[in-house]
Short mmCIF file of C-alpha atoms in Angstrom, two decimals:
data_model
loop_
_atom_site.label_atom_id
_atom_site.label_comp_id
_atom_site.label_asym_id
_atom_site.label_seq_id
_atom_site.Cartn_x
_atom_site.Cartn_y
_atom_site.Cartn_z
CA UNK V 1 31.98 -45.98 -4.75
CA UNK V 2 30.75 -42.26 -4.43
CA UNK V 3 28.66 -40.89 -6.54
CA UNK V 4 29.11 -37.50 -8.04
CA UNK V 5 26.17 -34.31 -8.35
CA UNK V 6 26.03 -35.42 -12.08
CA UNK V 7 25.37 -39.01 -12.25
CA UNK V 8 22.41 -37.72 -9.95
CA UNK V 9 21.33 -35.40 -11.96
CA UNK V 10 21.99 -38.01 -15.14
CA UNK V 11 19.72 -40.72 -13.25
CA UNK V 12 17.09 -38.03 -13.32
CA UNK V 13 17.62 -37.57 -17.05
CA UNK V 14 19.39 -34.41 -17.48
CA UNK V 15 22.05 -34.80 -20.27
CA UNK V 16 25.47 -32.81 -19.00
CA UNK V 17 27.81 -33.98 -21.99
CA UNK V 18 28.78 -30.62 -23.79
CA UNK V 19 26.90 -28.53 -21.16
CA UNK V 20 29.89 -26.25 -20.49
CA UNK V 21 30.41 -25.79 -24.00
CA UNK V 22 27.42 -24.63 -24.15
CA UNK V 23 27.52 -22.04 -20.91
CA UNK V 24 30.45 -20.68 -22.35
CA UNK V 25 28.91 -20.42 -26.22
CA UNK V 26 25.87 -18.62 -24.42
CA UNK V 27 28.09 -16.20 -22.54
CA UNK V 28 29.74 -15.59 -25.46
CA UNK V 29 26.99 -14.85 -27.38
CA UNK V 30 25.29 -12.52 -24.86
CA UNK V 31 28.76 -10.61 -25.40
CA UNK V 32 28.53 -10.52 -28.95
CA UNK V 33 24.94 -9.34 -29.08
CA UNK V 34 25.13 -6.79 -26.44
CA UNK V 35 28.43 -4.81 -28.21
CA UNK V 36 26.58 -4.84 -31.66
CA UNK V 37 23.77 -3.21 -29.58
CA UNK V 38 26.40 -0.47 -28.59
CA UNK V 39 28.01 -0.36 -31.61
CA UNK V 40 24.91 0.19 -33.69
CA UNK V 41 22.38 2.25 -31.47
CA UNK V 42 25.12 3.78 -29.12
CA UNK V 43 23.65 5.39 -25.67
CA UNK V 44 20.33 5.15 -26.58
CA UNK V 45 17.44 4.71 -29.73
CA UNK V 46 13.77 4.31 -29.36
CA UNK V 47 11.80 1.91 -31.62
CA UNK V 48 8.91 3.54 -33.39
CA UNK V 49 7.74 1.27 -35.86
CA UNK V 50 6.56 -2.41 -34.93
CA UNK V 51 8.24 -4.20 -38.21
CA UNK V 52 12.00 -2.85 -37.95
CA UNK V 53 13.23 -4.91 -35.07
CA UNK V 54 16.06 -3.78 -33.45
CA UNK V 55 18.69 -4.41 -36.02
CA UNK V 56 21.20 -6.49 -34.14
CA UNK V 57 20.22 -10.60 -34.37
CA UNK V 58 19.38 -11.97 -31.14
CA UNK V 59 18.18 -15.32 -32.84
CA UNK V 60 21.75 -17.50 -32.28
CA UNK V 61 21.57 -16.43 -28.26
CA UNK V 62 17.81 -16.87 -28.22
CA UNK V 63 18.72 -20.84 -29.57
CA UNK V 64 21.34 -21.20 -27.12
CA UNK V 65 20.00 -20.41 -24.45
CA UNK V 66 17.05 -22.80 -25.68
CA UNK V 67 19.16 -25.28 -26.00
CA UNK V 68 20.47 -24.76 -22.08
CA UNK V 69 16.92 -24.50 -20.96
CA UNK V 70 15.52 -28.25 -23.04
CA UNK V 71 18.91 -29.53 -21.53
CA UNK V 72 17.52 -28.82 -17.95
CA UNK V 73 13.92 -29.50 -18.74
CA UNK V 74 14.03 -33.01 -17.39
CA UNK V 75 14.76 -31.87 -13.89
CA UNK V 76 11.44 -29.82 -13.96
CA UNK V 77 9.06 -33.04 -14.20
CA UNK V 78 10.45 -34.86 -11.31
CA UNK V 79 9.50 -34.81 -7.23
CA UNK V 80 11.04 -31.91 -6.48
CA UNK V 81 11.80 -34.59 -3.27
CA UNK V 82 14.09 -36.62 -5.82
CA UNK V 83 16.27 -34.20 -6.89
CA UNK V 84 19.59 -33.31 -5.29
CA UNK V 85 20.69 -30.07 -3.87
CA UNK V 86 22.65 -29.44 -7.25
CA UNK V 87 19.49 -29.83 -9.40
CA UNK V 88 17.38 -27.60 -7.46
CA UNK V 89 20.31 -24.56 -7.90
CA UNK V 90 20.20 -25.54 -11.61
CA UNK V 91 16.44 -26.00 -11.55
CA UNK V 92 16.26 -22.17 -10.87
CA UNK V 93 18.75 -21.07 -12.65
CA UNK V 94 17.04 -22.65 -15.92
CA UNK V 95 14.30 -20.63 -14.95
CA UNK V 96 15.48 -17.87 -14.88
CA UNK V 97 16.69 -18.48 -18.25
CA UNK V 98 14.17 -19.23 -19.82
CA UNK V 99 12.17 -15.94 -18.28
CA UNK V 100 15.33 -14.31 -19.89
CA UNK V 101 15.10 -15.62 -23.29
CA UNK V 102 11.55 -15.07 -23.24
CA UNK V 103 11.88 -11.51 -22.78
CA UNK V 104 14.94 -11.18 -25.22
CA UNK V 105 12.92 -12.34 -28.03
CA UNK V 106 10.11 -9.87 -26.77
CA UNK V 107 12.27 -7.34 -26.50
CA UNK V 108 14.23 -7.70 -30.21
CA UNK V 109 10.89 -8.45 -31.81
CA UNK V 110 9.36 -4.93 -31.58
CA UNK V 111 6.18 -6.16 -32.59
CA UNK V 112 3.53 -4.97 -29.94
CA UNK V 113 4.56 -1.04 -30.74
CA UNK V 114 2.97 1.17 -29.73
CA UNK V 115 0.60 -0.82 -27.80
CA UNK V 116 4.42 -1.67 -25.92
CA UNK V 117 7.15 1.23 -26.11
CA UNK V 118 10.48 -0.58 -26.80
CA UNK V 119 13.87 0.98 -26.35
CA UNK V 120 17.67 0.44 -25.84
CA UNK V 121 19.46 2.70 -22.84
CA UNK V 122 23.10 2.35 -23.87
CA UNK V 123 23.39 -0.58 -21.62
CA UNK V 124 20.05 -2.62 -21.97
CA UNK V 125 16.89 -3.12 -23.84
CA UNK V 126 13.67 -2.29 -22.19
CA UNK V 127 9.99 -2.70 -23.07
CA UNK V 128 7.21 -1.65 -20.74
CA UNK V 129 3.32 -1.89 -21.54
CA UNK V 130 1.30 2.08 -22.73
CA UNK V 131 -1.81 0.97 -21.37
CA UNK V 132 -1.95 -1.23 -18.75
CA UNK V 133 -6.12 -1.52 -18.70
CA UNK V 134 -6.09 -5.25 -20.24
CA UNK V 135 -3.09 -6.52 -17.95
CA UNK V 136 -4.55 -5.53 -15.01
CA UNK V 137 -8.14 -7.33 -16.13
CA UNK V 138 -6.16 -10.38 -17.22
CA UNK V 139 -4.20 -10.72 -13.43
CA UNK V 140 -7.60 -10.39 -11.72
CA UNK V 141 -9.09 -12.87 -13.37
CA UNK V 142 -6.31 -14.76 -13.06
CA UNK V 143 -6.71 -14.01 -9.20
CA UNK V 144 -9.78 -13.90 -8.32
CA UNK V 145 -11.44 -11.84 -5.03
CA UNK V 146 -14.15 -10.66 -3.32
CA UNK V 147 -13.39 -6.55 -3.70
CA UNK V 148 -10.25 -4.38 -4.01
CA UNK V 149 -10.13 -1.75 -1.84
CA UNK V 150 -7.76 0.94 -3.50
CA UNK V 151 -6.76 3.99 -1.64
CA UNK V 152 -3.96 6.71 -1.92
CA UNK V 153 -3.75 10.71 -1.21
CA UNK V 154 -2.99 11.85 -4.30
CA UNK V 155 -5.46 8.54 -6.34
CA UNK V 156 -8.06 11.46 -7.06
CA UNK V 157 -7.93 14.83 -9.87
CA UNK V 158 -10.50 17.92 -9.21
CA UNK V 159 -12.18 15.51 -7.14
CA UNK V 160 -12.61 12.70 -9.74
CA UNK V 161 -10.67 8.94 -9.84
CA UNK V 162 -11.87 8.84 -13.67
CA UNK V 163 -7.83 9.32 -14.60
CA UNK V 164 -7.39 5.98 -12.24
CA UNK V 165 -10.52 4.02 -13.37
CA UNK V 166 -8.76 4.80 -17.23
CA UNK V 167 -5.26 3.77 -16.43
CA UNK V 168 -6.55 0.48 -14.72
CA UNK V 169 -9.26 -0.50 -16.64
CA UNK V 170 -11.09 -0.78 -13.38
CA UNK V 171 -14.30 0.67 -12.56
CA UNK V 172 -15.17 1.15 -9.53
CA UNK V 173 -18.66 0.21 -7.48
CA UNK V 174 -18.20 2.58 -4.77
CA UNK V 175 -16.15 5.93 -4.67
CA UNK V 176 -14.94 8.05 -1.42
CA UNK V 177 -13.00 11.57 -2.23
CA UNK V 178 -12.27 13.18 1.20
CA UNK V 179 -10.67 16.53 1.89
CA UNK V 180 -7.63 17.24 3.86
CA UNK V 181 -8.16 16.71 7.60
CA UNK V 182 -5.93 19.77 7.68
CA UNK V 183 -6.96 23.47 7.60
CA UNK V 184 -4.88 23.91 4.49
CA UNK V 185 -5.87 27.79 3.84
CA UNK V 186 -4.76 28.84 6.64
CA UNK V 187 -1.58 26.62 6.76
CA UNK V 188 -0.26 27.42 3.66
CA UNK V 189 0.26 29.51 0.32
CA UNK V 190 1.36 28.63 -3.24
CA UNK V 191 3.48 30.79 -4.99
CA UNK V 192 3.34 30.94 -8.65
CA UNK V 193 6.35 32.73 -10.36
CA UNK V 194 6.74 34.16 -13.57
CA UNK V 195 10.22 33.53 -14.73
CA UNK V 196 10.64 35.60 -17.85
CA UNK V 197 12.64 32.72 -19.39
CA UNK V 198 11.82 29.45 -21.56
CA UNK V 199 13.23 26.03 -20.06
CA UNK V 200 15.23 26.11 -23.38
CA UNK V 201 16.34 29.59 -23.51
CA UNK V 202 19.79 30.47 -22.69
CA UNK V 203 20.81 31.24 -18.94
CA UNK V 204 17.60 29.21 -17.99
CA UNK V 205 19.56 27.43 -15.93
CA UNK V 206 21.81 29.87 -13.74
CA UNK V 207 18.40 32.16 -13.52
CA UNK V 208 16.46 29.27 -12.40
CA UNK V 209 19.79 28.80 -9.16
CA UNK V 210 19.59 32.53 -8.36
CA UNK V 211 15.62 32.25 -8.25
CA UNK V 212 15.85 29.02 -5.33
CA UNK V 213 19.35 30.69 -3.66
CA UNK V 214 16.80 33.38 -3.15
CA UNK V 215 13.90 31.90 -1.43
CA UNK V 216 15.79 29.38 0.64
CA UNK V 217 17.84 32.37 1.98
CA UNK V 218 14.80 33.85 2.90
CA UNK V 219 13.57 31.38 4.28
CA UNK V 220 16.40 30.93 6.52
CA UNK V 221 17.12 27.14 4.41
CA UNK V 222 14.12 24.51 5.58
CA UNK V 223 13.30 24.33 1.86
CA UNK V 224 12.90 20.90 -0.05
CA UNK V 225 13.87 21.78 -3.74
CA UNK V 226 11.68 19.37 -6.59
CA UNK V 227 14.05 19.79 -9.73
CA UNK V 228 13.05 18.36 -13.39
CA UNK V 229 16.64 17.87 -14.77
CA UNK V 230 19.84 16.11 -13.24
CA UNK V 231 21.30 19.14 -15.39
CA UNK V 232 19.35 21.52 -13.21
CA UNK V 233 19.96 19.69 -9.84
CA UNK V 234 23.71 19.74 -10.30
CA UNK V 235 23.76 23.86 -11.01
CA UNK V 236 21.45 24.52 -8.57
CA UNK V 237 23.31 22.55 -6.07
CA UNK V 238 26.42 23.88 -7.67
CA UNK V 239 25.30 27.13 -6.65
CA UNK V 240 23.72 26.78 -3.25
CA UNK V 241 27.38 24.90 -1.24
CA UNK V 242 29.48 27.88 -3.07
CA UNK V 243 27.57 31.07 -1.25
CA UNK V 244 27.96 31.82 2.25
CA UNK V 245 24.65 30.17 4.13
CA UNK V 246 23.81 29.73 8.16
CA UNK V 247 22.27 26.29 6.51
CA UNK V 248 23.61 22.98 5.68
CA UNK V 249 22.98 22.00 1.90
CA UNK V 250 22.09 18.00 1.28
CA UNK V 251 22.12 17.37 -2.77
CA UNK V 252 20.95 14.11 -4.60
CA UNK V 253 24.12 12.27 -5.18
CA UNK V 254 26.08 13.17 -2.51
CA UNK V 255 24.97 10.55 -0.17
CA UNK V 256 22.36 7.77 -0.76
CA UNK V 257 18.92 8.71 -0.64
CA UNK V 258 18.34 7.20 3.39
CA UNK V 259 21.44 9.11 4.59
CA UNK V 260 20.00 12.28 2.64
CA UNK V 261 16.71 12.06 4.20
CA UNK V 262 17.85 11.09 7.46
CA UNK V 263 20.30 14.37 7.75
CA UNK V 264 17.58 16.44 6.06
CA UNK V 265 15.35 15.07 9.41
CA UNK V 266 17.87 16.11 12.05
CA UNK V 267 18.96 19.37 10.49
CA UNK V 268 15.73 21.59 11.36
CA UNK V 269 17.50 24.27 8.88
CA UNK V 270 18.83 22.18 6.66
CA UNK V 271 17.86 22.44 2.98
CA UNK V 272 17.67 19.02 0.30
CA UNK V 273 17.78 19.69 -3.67
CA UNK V 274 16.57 16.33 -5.16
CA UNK V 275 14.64 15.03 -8.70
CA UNK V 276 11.06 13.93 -9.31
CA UNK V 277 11.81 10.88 -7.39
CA UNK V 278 11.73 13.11 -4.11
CA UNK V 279 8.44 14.25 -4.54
CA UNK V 280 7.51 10.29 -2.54
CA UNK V 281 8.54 9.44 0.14
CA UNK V 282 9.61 12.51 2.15
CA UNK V 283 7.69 13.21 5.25
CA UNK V 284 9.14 16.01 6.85
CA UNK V 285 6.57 17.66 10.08
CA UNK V 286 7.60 20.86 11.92
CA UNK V 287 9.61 23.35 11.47
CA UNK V 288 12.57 21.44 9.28
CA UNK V 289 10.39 22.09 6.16
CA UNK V 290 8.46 24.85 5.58
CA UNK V 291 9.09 25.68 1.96
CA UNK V 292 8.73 23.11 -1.22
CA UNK V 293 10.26 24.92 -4.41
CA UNK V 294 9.15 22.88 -7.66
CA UNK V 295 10.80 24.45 -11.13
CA UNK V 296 7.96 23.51 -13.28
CA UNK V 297 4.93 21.57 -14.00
CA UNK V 298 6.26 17.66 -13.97
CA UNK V 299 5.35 17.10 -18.01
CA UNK V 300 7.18 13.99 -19.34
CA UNK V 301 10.31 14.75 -21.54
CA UNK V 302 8.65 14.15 -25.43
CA UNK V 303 11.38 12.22 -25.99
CA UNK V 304 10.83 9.25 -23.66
CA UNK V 305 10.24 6.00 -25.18
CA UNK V 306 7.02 5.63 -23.26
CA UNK V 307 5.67 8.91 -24.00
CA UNK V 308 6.52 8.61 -27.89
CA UNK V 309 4.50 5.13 -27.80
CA UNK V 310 1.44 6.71 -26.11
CA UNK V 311 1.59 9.61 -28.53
CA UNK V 312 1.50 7.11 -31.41
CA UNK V 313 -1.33 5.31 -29.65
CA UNK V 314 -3.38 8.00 -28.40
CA UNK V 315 -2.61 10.78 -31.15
CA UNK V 316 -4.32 14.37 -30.28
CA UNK V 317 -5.80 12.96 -27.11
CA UNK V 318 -2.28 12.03 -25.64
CA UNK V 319 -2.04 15.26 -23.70
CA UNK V 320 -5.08 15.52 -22.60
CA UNK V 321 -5.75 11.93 -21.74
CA UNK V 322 -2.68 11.10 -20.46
CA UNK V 323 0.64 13.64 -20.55
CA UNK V 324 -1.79 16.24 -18.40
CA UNK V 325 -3.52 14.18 -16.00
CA UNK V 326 -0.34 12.47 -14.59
CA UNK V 327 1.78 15.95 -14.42
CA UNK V 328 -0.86 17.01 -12.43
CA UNK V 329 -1.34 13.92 -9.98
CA UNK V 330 2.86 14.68 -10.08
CA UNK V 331 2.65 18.28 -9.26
CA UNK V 332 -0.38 17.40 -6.64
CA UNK V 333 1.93 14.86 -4.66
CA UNK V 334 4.79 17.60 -5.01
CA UNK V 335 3.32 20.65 -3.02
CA UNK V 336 2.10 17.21 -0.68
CA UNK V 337 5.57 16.98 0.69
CA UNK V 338 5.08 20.37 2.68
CA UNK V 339 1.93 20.70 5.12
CA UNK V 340 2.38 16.97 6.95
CA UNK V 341 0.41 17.83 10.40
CA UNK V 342 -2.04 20.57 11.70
CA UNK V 343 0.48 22.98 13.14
CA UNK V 344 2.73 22.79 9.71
CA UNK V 345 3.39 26.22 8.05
CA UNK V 346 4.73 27.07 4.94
CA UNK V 347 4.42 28.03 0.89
CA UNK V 348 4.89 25.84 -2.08
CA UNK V 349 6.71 28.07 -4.57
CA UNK V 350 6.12 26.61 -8.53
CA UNK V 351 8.83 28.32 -11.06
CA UNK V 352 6.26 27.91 -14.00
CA UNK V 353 3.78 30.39 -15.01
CA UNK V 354 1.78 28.28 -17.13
CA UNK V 355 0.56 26.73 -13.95
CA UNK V 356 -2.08 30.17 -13.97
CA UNK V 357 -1.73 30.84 -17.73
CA UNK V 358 -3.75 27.89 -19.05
CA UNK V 359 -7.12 27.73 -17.12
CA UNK V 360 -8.13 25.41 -19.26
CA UNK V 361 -5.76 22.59 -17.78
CA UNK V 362 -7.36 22.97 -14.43
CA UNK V 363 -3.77 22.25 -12.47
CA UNK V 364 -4.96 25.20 -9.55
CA UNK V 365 -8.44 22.66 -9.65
CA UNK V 366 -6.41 19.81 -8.99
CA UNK V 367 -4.24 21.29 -5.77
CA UNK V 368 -4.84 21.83 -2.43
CA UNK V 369 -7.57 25.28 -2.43
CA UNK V 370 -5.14 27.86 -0.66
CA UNK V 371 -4.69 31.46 -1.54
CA UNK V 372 -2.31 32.15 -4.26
CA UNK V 373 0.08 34.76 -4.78
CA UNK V 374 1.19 35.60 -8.97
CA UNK V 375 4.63 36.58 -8.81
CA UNK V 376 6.86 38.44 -11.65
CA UNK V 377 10.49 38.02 -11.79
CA UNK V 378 12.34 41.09 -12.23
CA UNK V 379 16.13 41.35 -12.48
CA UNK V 380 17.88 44.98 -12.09
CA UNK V 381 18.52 46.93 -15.71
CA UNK V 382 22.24 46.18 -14.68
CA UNK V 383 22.09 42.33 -15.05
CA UNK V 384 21.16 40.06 -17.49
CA UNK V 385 18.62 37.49 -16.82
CA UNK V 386 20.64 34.40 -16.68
CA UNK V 387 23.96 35.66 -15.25
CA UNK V 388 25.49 34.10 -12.28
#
């Protein structure tokens, strides 16, 4: 007589009567829980008080799936050596349920704000820790070691790793801040532009396309293009392919990112509009980039969950604790994407005046020290400022 996977696993203790009934009462559950989500909050809602919840009960999924995850339990005492093939598939899988449940009734309890920003995207909910200090104390204890040796280009501000030692809750014994090994003044400017226009005024936008068709026309294209907005990235790119250019034009989107990069590499003249998320990862030396246009200093948008929960957290001392110091470490890695050996030449343009209009944020302090030129848009009487 042969035995089947299940009177294995039911040897081993692991009840399977009414086990697909249940699989298919979770799944349906998970459907019914996720479309109320839609229904109620839509494309997206951010949680800003800790007692609301979010509105939609999770609590007859959260028991089923509890119920799935006791009905496997069983298989977790035994030698893993005892168990069939089967069991160890299932074994994992009721793992990873229960790590699922457990963050589903994180996630719909909402009761860690604004120490935790909580928030639903339109397809899933998210939760993500504001300070991170106390984790990253708990995981090294957890883990002990002799030292940590942390080191980065862009881990230091004006010379200081007090931002990092904050963020981390880590302070350290021993600190070692070193310059450029490249002769940066001499291999490079940074441009700072006046724009004459608001991010939210009208014809921002097209202004903001004619500004970067511009500079990477006279540059002759080897330009990498930083833009804050998928909204900006799509008019600028928008307007770059439609005029006549001796360049190829690469735009986020288009192709996936290693394809991008990879033509942006060969093409010495070729010129690569991207997001923020281009500002890592792009190492570029020669002649194929000698221009980095960035529209503005990287703040985060006000309205992201993350940001709301640190402003409810940190009150007045959010921007200058937190909001500044990271859009400058931003900005810093930015303009790092252009001078990546000692013969590199080139000028980091920024499309935001505030950059030199608010000494008091020290942004120039916290950039590479080369010469900088003020620049003030001017259109002719003839044309407005935004038109095409």
């Amino acid at each position: 007589m042969v035995s089947s996977p299940g009177d294995a696993l039911e040897k081993l203790g692991v009840d399977l009567s009414g086990a697909s009934e249940d699989l298919v009462g979770c799944r349906r559950e998970v459907e019914a829980f996720f479309g109320q989500m839609r229904i109620r909050w839509g494309e997206g809602h951010t949680w800003r008080r800790a007692e609301e919840g979010v509105g939609v009960d999770g609590g007859p999924l959260i028991a089923l799936a509890d119920q799935l995850v006791k009905r496997f339990a069983p298989l977790a005492e035994r030698d893993p050596e005892l168990i069939p093939e089967e069991g160890h598939e299932i074994l994992s899988w009721s793992k990873a349920l229960r790590k699922m449940r457990e963050d589903l009734a994180w996630c719909t309890a909402v009761d860690h704000f604004p120490s935790w920003a909580y928030w639903w995207d339109g397809r899933q909910l998210c939760s993500t820790p504001v300070e991170c200090a106390d984790l990253v104390g708990e995981s090294m204890e957890k883990a002990p070691c002799r030292g940590v040796v942390a080191a980065s280009a862009t881990l230091a501000l004006g010379g200081s790793v007090e931002n990092w030692s904050t963020e981390t809750g880590l302070t350290p014994n021993e600190v070692l801040v070193l310059d450029s090994p490249f002769p940066l003044a001499q291999q490079m400017e940074l441009w700072v532009v006046r724009m004459g226009l608001r991010v939210q005024d009208p014809g921002y936008d097209a202004l903001v396309a004619r500004v970067v068709e511009r500079l990477v026309k006279d540059n002759g294209g080897r330009s990498l293009v930083l833009l804050s907005s998928m909204r900006l990235l799509r008019v600028v790119g928008e307007r770059l392919k439609s005029a006549p250019r001796p360049f190829r034009v690469l735009v986020q989107g288009d192709l996936p990112r290693g394809e991008l990069l990879e033509f942006f590499r060969q093409d010495e003249t070729s010129v690569l509009v991207g997001s923020v998320s281009f500002r890592e990862g792009v190492d570029i030396p020669g002649n194929g980039l000698t221009q980095v246009i960035i529209d503005r200093i990287p703040f985060p948008h006000p309205k992201d969950p993350l940001v709301e929960a640190r402003q409810e957290l940190l009150g007045r001392k959010a921007f200058s604790s937190s909001a500044l110091p990271w859009a400058k470490l931003l900005l810093k890695q930015a303009v790092g994407r252009l001078i990546r050996s000692s013969s590199d030449r080139g000028r980091a343009v920024i499309l935001d005046c505030r950059v030199t209009d608010y000494p008091e944020w020290e942004i120039l302090e916290s950039l590479p020290r080369v010469p900088v030129r003020r620049m003030n848009l001017r259109v002719p009487e003839n044309e407005e400022m935004g038109s095409p």
